[in-house]
Coordinates of C-alpha atoms in Angstrom, one line a residue:
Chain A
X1 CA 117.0 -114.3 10.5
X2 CA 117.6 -116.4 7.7
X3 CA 117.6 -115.8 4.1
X4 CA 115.8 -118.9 3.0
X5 CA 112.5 -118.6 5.0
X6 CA 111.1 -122.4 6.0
X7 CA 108.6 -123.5 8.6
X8 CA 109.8 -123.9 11.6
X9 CA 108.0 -127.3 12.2
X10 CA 106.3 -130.1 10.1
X11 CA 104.6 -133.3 11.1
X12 CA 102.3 -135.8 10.3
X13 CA 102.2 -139.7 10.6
X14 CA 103.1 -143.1 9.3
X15 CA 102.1 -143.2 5.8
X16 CA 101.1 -139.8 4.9
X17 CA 102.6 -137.0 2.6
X18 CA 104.0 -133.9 4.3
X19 CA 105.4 -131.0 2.1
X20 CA 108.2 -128.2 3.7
X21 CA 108.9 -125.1 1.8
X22 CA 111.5 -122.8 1.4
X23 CA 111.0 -119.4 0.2
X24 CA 113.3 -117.1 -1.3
X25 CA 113.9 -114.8 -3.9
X26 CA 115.3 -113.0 -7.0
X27 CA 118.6 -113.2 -5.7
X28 CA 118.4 -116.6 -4.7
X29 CA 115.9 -119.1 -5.4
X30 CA 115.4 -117.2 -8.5
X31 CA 119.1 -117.2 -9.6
X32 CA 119.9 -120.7 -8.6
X33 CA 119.1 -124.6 -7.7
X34 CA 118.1 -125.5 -4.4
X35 CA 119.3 -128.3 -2.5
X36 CA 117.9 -129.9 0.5
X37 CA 119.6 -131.6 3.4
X38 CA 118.4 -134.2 6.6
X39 CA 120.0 -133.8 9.6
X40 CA 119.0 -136.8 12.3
X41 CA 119.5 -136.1 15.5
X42 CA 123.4 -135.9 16.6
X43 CA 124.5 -136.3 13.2
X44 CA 126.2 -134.3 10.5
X45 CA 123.3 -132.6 7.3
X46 CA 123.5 -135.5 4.7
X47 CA 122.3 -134.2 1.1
X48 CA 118.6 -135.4 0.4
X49 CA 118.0 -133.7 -2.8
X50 CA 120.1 -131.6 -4.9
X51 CA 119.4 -129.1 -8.1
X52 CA 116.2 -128.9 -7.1
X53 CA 114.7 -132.3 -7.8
X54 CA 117.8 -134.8 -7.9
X55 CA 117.7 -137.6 -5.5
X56 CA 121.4 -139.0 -4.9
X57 CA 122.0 -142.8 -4.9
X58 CA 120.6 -144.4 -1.6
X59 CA 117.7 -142.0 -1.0
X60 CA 114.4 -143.1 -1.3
X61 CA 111.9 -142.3 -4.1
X62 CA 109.6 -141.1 -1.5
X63 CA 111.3 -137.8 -1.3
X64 CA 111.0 -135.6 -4.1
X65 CA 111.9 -132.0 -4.6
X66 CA 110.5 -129.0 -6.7
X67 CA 111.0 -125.5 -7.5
X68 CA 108.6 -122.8 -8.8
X69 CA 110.0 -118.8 -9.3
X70 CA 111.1 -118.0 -5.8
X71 CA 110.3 -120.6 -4.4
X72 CA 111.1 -124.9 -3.3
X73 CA 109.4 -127.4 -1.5
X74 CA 110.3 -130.5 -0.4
X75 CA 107.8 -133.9 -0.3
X76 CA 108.2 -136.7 1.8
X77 CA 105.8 -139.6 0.7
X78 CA 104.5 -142.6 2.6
X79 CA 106.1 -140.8 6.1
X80 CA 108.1 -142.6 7.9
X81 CA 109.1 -143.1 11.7
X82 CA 112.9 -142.9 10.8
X83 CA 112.2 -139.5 8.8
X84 CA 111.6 -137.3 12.0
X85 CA 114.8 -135.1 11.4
X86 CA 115.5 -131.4 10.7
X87 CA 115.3 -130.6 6.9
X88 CA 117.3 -127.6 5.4
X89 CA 117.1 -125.9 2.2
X90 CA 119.9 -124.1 0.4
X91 CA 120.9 -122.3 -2.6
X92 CA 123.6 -119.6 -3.5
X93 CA 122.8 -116.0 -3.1
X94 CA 124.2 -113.7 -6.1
X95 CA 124.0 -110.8 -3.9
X96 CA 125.7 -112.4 -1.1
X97 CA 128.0 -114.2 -2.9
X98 CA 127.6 -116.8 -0.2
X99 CA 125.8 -119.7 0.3
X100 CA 122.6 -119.6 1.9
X101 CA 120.2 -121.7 4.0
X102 CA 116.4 -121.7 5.2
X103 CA 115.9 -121.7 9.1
X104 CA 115.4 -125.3 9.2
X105 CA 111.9 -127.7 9.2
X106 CA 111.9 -129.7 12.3
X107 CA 109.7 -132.8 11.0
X108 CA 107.7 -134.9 13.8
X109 CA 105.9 -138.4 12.7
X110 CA 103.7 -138.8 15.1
Chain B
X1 CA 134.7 -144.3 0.0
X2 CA 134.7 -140.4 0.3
X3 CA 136.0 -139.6 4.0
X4 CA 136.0 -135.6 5.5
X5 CA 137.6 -136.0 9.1
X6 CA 137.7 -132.1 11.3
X7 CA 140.0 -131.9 13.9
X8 CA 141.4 -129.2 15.9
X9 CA 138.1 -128.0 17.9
X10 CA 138.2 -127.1 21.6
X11 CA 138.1 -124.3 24.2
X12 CA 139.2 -121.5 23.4
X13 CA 138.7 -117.4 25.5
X14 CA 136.9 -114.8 23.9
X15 CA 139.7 -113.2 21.4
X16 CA 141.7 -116.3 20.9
X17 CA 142.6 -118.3 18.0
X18 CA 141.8 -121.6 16.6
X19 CA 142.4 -123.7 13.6
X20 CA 140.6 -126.4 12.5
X21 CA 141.5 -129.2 9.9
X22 CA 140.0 -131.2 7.1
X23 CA 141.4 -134.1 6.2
X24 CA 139.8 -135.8 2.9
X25 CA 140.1 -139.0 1.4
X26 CA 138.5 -141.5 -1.4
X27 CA 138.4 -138.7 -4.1
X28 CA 141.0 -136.1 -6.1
X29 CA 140.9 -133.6 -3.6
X30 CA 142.5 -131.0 -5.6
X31 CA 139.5 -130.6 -7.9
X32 CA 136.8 -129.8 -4.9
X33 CA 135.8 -127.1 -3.9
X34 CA 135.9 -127.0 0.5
X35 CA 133.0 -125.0 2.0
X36 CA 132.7 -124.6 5.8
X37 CA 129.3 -124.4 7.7
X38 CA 128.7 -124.1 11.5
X39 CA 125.7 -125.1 13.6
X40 CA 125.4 -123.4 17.1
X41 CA 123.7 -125.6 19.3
X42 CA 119.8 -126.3 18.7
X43 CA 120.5 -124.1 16.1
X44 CA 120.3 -124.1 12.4
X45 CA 122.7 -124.4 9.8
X46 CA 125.1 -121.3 8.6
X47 CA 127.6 -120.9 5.9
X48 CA 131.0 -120.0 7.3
X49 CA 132.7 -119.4 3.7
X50 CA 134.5 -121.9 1.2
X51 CA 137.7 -122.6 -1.3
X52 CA 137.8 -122.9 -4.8
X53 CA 140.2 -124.9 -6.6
X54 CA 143.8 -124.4 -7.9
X55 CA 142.3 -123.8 -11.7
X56 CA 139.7 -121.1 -9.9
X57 CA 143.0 -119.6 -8.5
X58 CA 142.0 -120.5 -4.9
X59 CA 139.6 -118.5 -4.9
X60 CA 138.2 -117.6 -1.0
X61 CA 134.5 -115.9 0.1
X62 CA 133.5 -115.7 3.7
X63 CA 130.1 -115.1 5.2
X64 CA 129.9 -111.4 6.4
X65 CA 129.9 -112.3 10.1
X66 CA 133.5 -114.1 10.0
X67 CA 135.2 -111.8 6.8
X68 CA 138.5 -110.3 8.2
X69 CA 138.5 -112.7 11.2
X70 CA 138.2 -116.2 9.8
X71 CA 140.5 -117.7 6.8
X72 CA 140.2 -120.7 4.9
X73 CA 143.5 -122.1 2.8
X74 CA 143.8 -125.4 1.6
X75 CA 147.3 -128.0 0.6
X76 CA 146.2 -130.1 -1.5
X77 CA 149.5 -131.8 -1.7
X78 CA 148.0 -133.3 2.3
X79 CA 144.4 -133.5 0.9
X80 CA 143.3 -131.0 3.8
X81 CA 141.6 -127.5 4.2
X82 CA 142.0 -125.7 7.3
X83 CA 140.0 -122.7 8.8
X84 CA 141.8 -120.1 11.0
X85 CA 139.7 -118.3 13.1
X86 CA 140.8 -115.4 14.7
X87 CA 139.6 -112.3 17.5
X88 CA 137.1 -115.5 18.5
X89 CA 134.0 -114.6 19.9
X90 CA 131.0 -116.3 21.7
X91 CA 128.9 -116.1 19.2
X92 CA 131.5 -118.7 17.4
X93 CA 130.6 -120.9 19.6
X94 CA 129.3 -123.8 17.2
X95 CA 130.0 -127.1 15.4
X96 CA 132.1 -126.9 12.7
X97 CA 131.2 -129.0 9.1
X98 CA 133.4 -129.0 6.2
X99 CA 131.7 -130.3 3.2
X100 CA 133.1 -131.1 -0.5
X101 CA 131.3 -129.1 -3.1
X102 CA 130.4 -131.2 -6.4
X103 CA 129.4 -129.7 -9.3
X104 CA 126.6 -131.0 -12.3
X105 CA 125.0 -128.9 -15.0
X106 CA 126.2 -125.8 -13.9
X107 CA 124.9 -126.4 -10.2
X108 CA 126.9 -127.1 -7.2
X109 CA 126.0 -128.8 -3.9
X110 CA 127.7 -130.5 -0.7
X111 CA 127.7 -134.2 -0.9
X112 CA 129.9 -135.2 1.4
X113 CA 130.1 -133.7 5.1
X114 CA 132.3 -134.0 7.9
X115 CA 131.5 -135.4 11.3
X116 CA 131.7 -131.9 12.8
X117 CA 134.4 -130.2 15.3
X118 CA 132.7 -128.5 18.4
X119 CA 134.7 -125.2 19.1
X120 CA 134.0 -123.6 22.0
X121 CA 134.6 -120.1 22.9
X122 CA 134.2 -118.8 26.8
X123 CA 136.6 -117.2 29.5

């Protein structure tokens, strides 16, 4: 079981908003940013978002990140066929002192 | 252009060891942190442990499953990390990601990942 609790599956299709949460807590979530990564089938998890709502350079304005208490979500705008991928959340745990991750969002654009 | 190349992943029998390389390039590697992450399978994502930095004294933490078995060092002279795994067993069985750690505001996150190194543990 992970920490970071996500659905396991997402989906919608072309053009329409999807949201994926990650829920944590005190510890977590609570203590710390969240980060959110894409991995595309075969591939290695390339950072999507990063302290909570930070878009590198190169990713698209259509994803956007948030964070409330406990709590993240991640938003994907104006879906895309090319967006079907597993999504991740992450964060450090203070009990843990590790790193943590949710279960992983497998996101189908149907 | 920021480059994290593993190597070293293979077969290896239930109790064996292993040791898997990082090799980093297109940034000071000396002032990253290197955290390891593994992916069984059709699996999801789990943090193995990381290294600190020389001014963070090298600082190590491991994820409870690994601690005692696994151990991550790092010569930065050869911008590489390295993770030793030890008394292997099949639940190790998983791709193996380095990642460089950057650090903004008081946050930290993995920009940069590795292609992956499969090890593979089985009799």
């Amino acid at each position: 079981q992970s920490v970071l609790t996500q659905p396991p599956s997402a989906s919608g299709t072309p053009g329409q908003r999807v949201t994926i949460s990650c829920s944590g807590s005190s510890s977590n979530i609570g203590s710390n940013a969240v980060d959110w990564y894409q991995q595309l089938p075969g591939t290695a998890p390339k950072l999507l978002i990063y302290v909570n709502n930070q878009r590198p350079s190169g990713v698209p304005d259509r994803f956007s990140g948030s964070k409330s208490g406990t709590s993240a979500s991640l938003a994907i705008s104006g879906l895309q066929s090319e967006d079907e991928a597993d999504y991740y959340c992450a964060t450090w745990d203070e009990s843990l002192n590790g790193l943590v991750f949710g279960g992983g969002t497998k996101l189908t654009v149907l | 252009e920021v480059q994290l190349v593993e190597s070293g992943g293979g077969l290896v029998q239930p109790g064996g060891s292993l040791k898997l390389s990082c090799a980093a390039s297109g940034f000071t590697f000396s002032g990253s942190a290197i955290h390891w992450v593994r992916q069984p399978s059709g699996k999801g994502l789990e943090w193995v442990g990381r290294i600190r930095t020389k001014a963070n004294t090298y600082a190590t933490e491991y994820a409870a499953s690994v601690k005692g078995r696994f151990t991550i060092s790092r010569d930065d002279s050869k911008s590489t990390a390295y993770l030793q795994m030890n008394s292997l067993k099949t639940e190790d069985t998983a791709v193996y990601y380095c990642s460089r750690r950057t650090c903004s505001g008081g946050s930290c996150f993995s920009d940069y990942w590795g292609q992956g190194a499969l090890v593979t543990v089985s009799s």
